[in-house]
Coordinates of C-alpha atoms and ligand atoms in Angstrom, one line a residue:
M1 CA -16.2 12.9 4.5
Y2 CA -15.0 15.4 1.9
D3 CA -16.3 17.1 -1.2
R4 CA -13.1 18.5 -2.7
Y5 CA -9.5 17.4 -3.0
G6 CA -7.1 19.0 -0.5
G7 CA -5.3 18.5 2.8
P8 CA -6.7 16.8 5.9
D9 CA -8.5 20.1 6.7
V10 CA -11.1 19.4 3.9
L11 CA -12.3 16.3 5.9
R12 CA -15.2 16.6 8.4
V13 CA -17.1 14.2 10.6
E14 CA -20.8 13.9 9.6
Q15 CA -23.8 11.7 10.4
I16 CA -25.1 10.0 7.3
P17 CA -27.5 7.1 6.7
T18 CA -26.1 3.6 7.1
P19 CA -25.4 2.3 3.6
A20 CA -27.4 -0.8 2.4
P21 CA -25.6 -3.8 0.8
G22 CA -26.6 -4.6 -2.8
A23 CA -26.5 -8.0 -4.5
G24 CA -23.2 -9.8 -3.8
Q25 CA -22.3 -7.2 -1.1
V26 CA -22.3 -7.1 2.7
L27 CA -22.6 -4.4 5.3
I28 CA -19.6 -4.4 7.6
E29 CA -19.7 -2.9 11.1
V30 CA -16.2 -1.5 10.9
A31 CA -13.7 -2.2 13.8
A32 CA -10.5 -0.9 12.2
T33 CA -9.4 0.5 8.8
S34 CA -5.7 1.0 8.0
L35 CA -4.4 3.9 6.0
N36 CA -2.5 3.5 2.7
L37 CA -0.8 6.0 0.6
S38 CA -3.7 5.5 -1.8
D39 CA -6.0 7.2 0.8
W40 CA -3.6 10.2 0.9
E41 CA -3.6 10.3 -2.9
G42 CA -7.4 10.1 -2.9
L43 CA -7.6 12.9 -0.4
T44 CA -5.2 15.3 -2.2
G45 CA -6.1 14.2 -5.8
R46 CA -2.4 13.8 -6.5
P47 CA -0.7 12.1 -8.4
G48 CA -3.2 12.6 -11.3
Y49 CA -4.3 8.9 -11.4
A50 CA -5.9 9.5 -8.0
R51 CA -8.6 11.5 -9.9
L52 CA -9.6 8.7 -12.2
G53 CA -12.8 8.4 -10.1
G54 CA -13.6 12.1 -10.3
L55 CA -11.6 14.7 -12.1
R56 CA -12.8 17.8 -10.3
A57 CA -14.2 16.4 -7.1
P58 CA -14.0 13.0 -5.4
R59 CA -16.8 10.6 -6.4
R60 CA -16.5 8.5 -3.2
R61 CA -17.0 10.9 -0.3
V62 CA -15.8 8.6 2.5
L63 CA -12.2 7.3 2.1
G64 CA -10.7 4.1 3.6
S65 CA -10.2 0.9 1.8
D66 CA -8.4 -1.6 4.1
I67 CA -11.3 -2.6 6.4
A68 CA -11.7 -5.1 9.2
G69 CA -14.9 -5.7 11.0
R70 CA -18.1 -7.8 11.5
V71 CA -20.7 -8.6 8.9
A72 CA -23.9 -6.7 10.0
A73 CA -26.1 -7.5 7.0
V74 CA -25.9 -9.4 3.8
G75 CA -27.2 -8.5 0.3
S76 CA -29.1 -10.8 -2.0
G77 CA -27.3 -13.8 -3.3
V78 CA -24.7 -13.8 -0.5
T79 CA -24.1 -17.3 0.8
R80 CA -20.4 -17.3 1.7
L81 CA -20.7 -14.9 4.6
R82 CA -23.2 -14.6 7.5
V83 CA -24.1 -11.9 10.0
G84 CA -21.5 -11.8 12.7
D85 CA -18.6 -13.2 10.7
E86 CA -15.3 -11.4 11.3
V87 CA -13.9 -10.3 7.9
Y88 CA -11.2 -8.1 6.4
G89 CA -10.3 -6.9 2.9
D90 CA -9.3 -4.2 0.5
N91 CA -12.4 -2.2 -0.6
L92 CA -10.6 -0.1 -3.1
G93 CA -13.6 0.0 -5.5
L94 CA -16.2 1.4 -3.0
L95 CA -14.0 2.7 -0.2
G96 CA -16.0 4.0 2.9
G97 CA -13.9 2.4 5.6
F98 CA -13.4 5.6 7.7
A99 CA -17.0 5.1 9.1
E100 CA -19.0 3.0 11.5
Y101 CA -20.5 1.0 8.6
A102 CA -19.2 0.3 5.1
V103 CA -20.5 -1.8 2.2
A104 CA -18.1 -4.1 0.4
P105 CA -18.4 -6.9 -2.2
V106 CA -18.1 -10.4 -0.8
A107 CA -15.3 -11.1 -3.3
A108 CA -13.0 -8.5 -1.6
L109 CA -13.3 -10.1 1.8
A110 CA -11.8 -13.0 3.7
P111 CA -12.5 -14.5 7.1
K112 CA -10.3 -12.8 9.7
P113 CA -7.7 -15.2 11.1
A114 CA -8.5 -15.9 14.8
G115 CA -4.8 -15.1 15.7
L116 CA -4.9 -11.6 14.4
S117 CA -6.8 -8.6 16.0
F118 CA -9.0 -6.4 13.8
V119 CA -6.3 -3.7 13.9
E120 CA -3.6 -6.2 12.7
A121 CA -5.9 -7.7 10.0
S122 CA -6.7 -4.2 8.6
T123 CA -3.0 -3.6 7.9
L124 CA -2.7 -6.5 5.4
P125 CA -5.1 -6.5 2.4
Q126 CA -3.5 -3.7 0.2
A127 CA 0.0 -3.6 1.5
G128 CA 0.2 -7.4 1.8
A129 CA -1.1 -7.9 -1.8
I130 CA 1.4 -5.4 -3.2
A131 CA 4.3 -6.9 -1.3
V132 CA 3.4 -10.5 -2.3
Q133 CA 3.1 -9.6 -6.0
G134 CA 6.2 -7.3 -6.0
T135 CA 8.4 -10.0 -4.5
A136 CA 6.8 -13.0 -6.2
R137 CA 9.9 -13.7 -8.4
V138 CA 12.6 -13.1 -5.9
R139 CA 15.1 -16.0 -5.7
R140 CA 17.8 -16.9 -3.3
G141 CA 21.0 -14.9 -3.6
Q142 CA 19.4 -12.1 -5.7
R143 CA 20.2 -8.4 -4.9
V144 CA 16.8 -6.7 -4.3
L145 CA 16.3 -3.0 -3.7
I146 CA 13.0 -1.7 -2.3
N147 CA 12.4 2.0 -2.7
G148 CA 9.9 3.3 -0.1
A149 CA 10.7 0.3 2.0
G150 CA 9.8 2.0 5.3
G151 CA 6.1 2.3 4.5
G152 CA 3.2 0.0 4.6
S153 CA 3.9 -2.2 1.5
G154 CA 7.6 -1.9 1.9
S155 CA 7.7 -3.2 5.4
F156 CA 6.1 -6.5 4.2
A157 CA 8.2 -6.6 1.0
I158 CA 11.5 -6.4 3.0
Q159 CA 10.4 -9.4 5.1
L160 CA 9.2 -11.4 2.1
A161 CA 12.3 -10.8 0.0
K162 CA 14.5 -11.7 3.0
R163 CA 12.5 -14.9 3.6
A164 CA 13.1 -15.8 -0.1
G165 CA 16.8 -15.6 0.5
A166 CA 17.6 -12.3 -1.2
H167 CA 20.1 -9.6 -0.1
V168 CA 17.8 -6.7 0.6
T169 CA 18.5 -3.0 0.3
G170 CA 15.8 -0.7 1.8
V171 CA 15.5 3.0 0.7
D172 CA 13.5 5.5 2.7
N173 CA 14.1 8.7 4.7
G174 CA 16.8 8.9 7.4
G175 CA 14.2 8.5 10.2
K176 CA 13.3 5.0 9.0
L177 CA 16.7 3.4 8.6
D178 CA 16.7 1.6 11.9
F179 CA 13.1 0.5 11.3
M180 CA 14.1 -1.1 8.0
R181 CA 17.1 -2.8 9.5
G182 CA 14.9 -4.2 12.2
L183 CA 12.7 -5.8 9.5
G184 CA 15.8 -7.5 8.1
A185 CA 17.2 -5.2 5.5
D186 CA 20.9 -5.9 4.9
E187 CA 21.6 -2.4 3.7
V188 CA 19.7 0.8 4.1
V189 CA 19.8 4.0 2.1
D190 CA 18.5 7.5 3.0
Y191 CA 16.9 8.9 -0.1
T192 CA 17.3 12.4 1.1
T193 CA 21.1 12.2 1.0
S194 CA 21.9 9.3 -1.4
D195 CA 20.9 8.3 -4.9
F196 CA 20.3 4.6 -5.0
T197 CA 20.5 4.5 -8.8
R198 CA 24.3 5.1 -8.4
L199 CA 24.8 2.0 -6.1
E200 CA 25.7 -1.5 -7.2
P201 CA 23.4 -3.0 -9.8
F202 CA 20.4 -4.9 -8.6
D203 CA 18.5 -8.0 -9.9
L204 CA 15.2 -6.5 -8.8
I205 CA 14.1 -3.0 -7.9
L206 CA 10.7 -2.7 -6.4
D207 CA 9.7 1.0 -6.5
L208 CA 6.8 2.2 -4.5
V209 CA 7.4 5.9 -5.1
A210 CA 9.0 6.3 -8.6
H211 CA 10.1 9.8 -9.6
R212 CA 13.4 9.3 -11.3
S213 CA 14.3 9.0 -15.0
V214 CA 14.1 5.6 -16.7
F215 CA 17.8 5.9 -17.6
A216 CA 18.7 6.1 -13.9
Y217 CA 16.6 3.0 -13.2
R218 CA 18.2 1.2 -16.1
R219 CA 21.7 2.1 -14.8
A220 CA 20.8 0.5 -11.4
L221 CA 19.8 -2.8 -12.9
A222 CA 22.1 -5.8 -13.5
R223 CA 21.9 -7.5 -16.8
G224 CA 18.7 -9.6 -16.8
G225 CA 17.5 -7.5 -14.0
R226 CA 13.9 -6.2 -13.5
Y227 CA 12.5 -2.9 -12.4
L228 CA 8.9 -2.9 -11.1
C229 CA 7.1 0.3 -10.4
V230 CA 4.2 0.2 -8.1
G231 CA 3.4 3.9 -7.5
G232 CA 4.9 7.3 -8.2
T233 CA 4.3 10.4 -10.3
V234 CA 2.2 10.1 -13.5
R235 CA 5.1 11.3 -15.5
S236 CA 7.4 8.6 -14.2
L237 CA 4.7 5.9 -14.8
L238 CA 4.1 7.0 -18.4
R239 CA 7.9 7.1 -19.1
I240 CA 8.4 3.6 -17.6
V241 CA 5.6 2.0 -19.8
T242 CA 6.9 3.8 -23.0
V243 CA 10.6 4.7 -23.0
G244 CA 11.4 2.3 -20.2
A245 CA 9.9 -0.7 -21.9
A246 CA 11.8 0.0 -25.1
L247 CA 15.0 0.7 -23.2
G248 CA 14.7 -2.6 -21.4
L249 CA 14.3 -4.5 -24.6
V250 CA 17.5 -3.2 -26.1
S251 CA 19.5 -3.4 -22.9
G252 CA 18.7 -6.9 -21.7
R253 CA 16.8 -5.6 -18.7
R254 CA 13.0 -5.3 -18.0
L255 CA 11.3 -2.1 -16.8
G256 CA 7.6 -2.1 -16.2
V257 CA 4.7 -1.2 -13.9
L258 CA 3.1 -3.7 -11.5
I259 CA -0.7 -3.4 -11.6
A260 CA -1.3 -5.1 -8.3
R261 CA -4.3 -7.3 -8.3
E262 CA -6.6 -7.2 -5.3
G263 CA -8.4 -9.9 -3.4
P264 CA -8.0 -12.5 -0.7
V265 CA -5.9 -14.8 -2.9
F266 CA -3.1 -12.3 -2.6
F267 CA -3.3 -11.1 1.0
E268 CA -4.4 -14.3 2.8
P269 CA -1.0 -16.0 2.5
V270 CA 0.6 -12.9 4.1
A271 CA -2.0 -13.0 6.9
E272 CA -1.4 -16.7 7.5
R273 CA 2.3 -16.0 7.9
C274 CA 1.7 -13.1 10.2
A275 CA -0.6 -15.2 12.4
A276 CA 2.0 -17.9 12.5
G277 CA 4.7 -15.4 13.6
D278 CA 6.8 -15.7 10.5
L279 CA 6.1 -12.1 9.4
R280 CA 5.8 -9.0 11.6
I281 CA 3.1 -6.4 11.5
T282 CA 4.2 -3.0 12.6
V283 CA 1.4 -0.6 13.7
D284 CA 3.0 2.8 14.3
R285 CA -0.2 4.5 15.7
T286 CA -3.9 4.1 16.0
Y287 CA -6.4 6.9 16.0
P288 CA -10.1 7.0 16.9
L289 CA -12.5 7.5 14.0
Q290 CA -13.2 11.1 14.9
E291 CA -9.5 11.8 14.4
T292 CA -9.2 10.4 10.9
A293 CA -8.0 13.7 9.5
R294 CA -5.2 13.7 12.0
A295 CA -4.3 10.2 11.1
L296 CA -4.1 11.1 7.4
G297 CA -2.1 14.2 8.3
Y298 CA 0.4 12.0 10.1
L299 CA 0.7 9.7 7.1
G300 CA 1.0 12.6 4.7
E301 CA 3.8 14.2 6.8
G302 CA 5.8 11.1 6.0
R303 CA 6.7 10.1 9.6
A304 CA 4.8 6.8 9.8
L305 CA 6.8 3.7 10.4
G306 CA 4.8 0.8 9.0
K307 CA 1.1 1.2 9.3
V308 CA -1.3 3.7 10.8
V309 CA -4.8 2.5 11.7
V310 CA -8.2 4.2 12.5
T311 CA -10.3 2.3 15.0
V312 CA -14.0 2.6 15.5
Ligands
NAP401 N1 0.2 -0.5 -8.7 C1 -0.9 -0.8 -8.0 O1 -1.8 -1.6 -8.4 C2 -1.2 -0.1 -6.7 C3 -2.3 -0.4 -5.9 C4 -2.5 0.3 -4.7 C5 -1.5 1.2 -4.3 N2 -0.4 1.5 -5.1 C6 0.7 2.4 -4.7 O2 1.5 1.7 -3.9 C7 2.4 2.7 -3.3 C8 2.9 2.3 -2.0 O3 1.9 2.5 -1.0 P1 2.1 2.3 0.5 O4 0.7 2.4 1.1 O5 3.0 1.2 0.9 O6 2.9 3.7 0.8 P2 3.5 4.3 2.2 O7 3.1 3.4 3.4 O8 3.2 5.7 2.3 O9 5.0 4.1 1.9 C9 5.8 4.8 1.0 C10 7.1 5.1 1.6 O10 7.9 5.7 0.6 C11 8.7 6.7 1.2 N3 9.1 7.7 0.3 C12 8.5 8.9 -0.1 N4 9.2 9.5 -1.0 C13 10.3 8.7 -1.3 C14 11.4 8.8 -2.2 N5 11.5 9.9 -3.0 N6 12.3 7.9 -2.2 C15 12.2 6.8 -1.4 N7 11.2 6.6 -0.5 C16 10.2 7.6 -0.5 C17 7.7 7.3 2.3 O11 8.5 7.9 3.3 P3 8.4 9.5 3.6 O12 7.3 10.1 2.7 O13 8.1 9.5 5.0 O14 9.7 10.1 3.3 C18 7.1 6.0 2.8 O15 7.9 5.4 3.8 C19 1.7 4.0 -3.5 O16 2.4 4.8 -4.4 C20 0.3 3.7 -4.0 O17 -0.2 4.6 -4.9 C21 -0.3 0.8 -6.3

């Protein structure tokens, strides 16, 4: 739990009443909750959009959105799920996954595939949904660059773009180059030593951590190419939707922000492919619930390869 934005040291373990599911919600006995950059952003309150739910102090005091576990109770009007069902989903609206019990709306949840463990299933809802939507238009032979490709969403996006027949360039820090190659990236770039916007032009740039100028992004796009920003600094996002959109119009390229939609319809296809062995899930580390602060610290240090998961 936490009451103010800050580093992992503002988190503490506390005993609180078990939440009760409302109409259309279920109570989940949590088995595993994976970490996303959005948890780190919610913890630190940075970038600024992470404070949309609470400007001065966090409104939700328990973080954790990518939950996998068993239904322990159902609220009124719930017919699709029953007590004991194994489920997983992205609870970005209510959070609360770094706990023994969490409440989530039924609409956010899907039945866990039998072929995936709770830990594996918890890695998919947010990162899988972002990767699916970010690579939805990739076509055979296209040159695709993924910035932040060594993280949770990026590790799925590399694989999806490769399966679609693209030539994939992955950008991340030097410690993640082999990891990205192992996932299928044709080229890898260390962002600490190279500027990808000065490389060959790309047909699609999927940017998970935008912080450069729109002019640099435009330079890195081939004619007809598309730049999609998923996350980054508020300044970058604002410039992309204003200057970037206009610049794209006059230069025959498109620059925009991907507002990733949540829900089973987006992550279930990834889960099916993971269960079938077509896509790989990489869990770097798991931490017990009591060590959630350490887990977030590890993610925040930027050393995680793929996903980090808290288990209960
Ligand atoms: N648009 C939407 O609807 C939506 C919804 C949910 C989440 N998001 C956003 O999605 C983004 C991705 O989340 P995620 O969970 O996949 O993140 P993640 O697992 O932390 O991965 C991000 C990766 O980017 C790398 N990175 C950091 N700075 C970089 C730079 N300057 N250049 C290139 N790579 C850099 C990180 O490596 P190091 O830090 O180790 O160097 C890390 O490997 C986040 O920004 C989040 O806010 C967007």
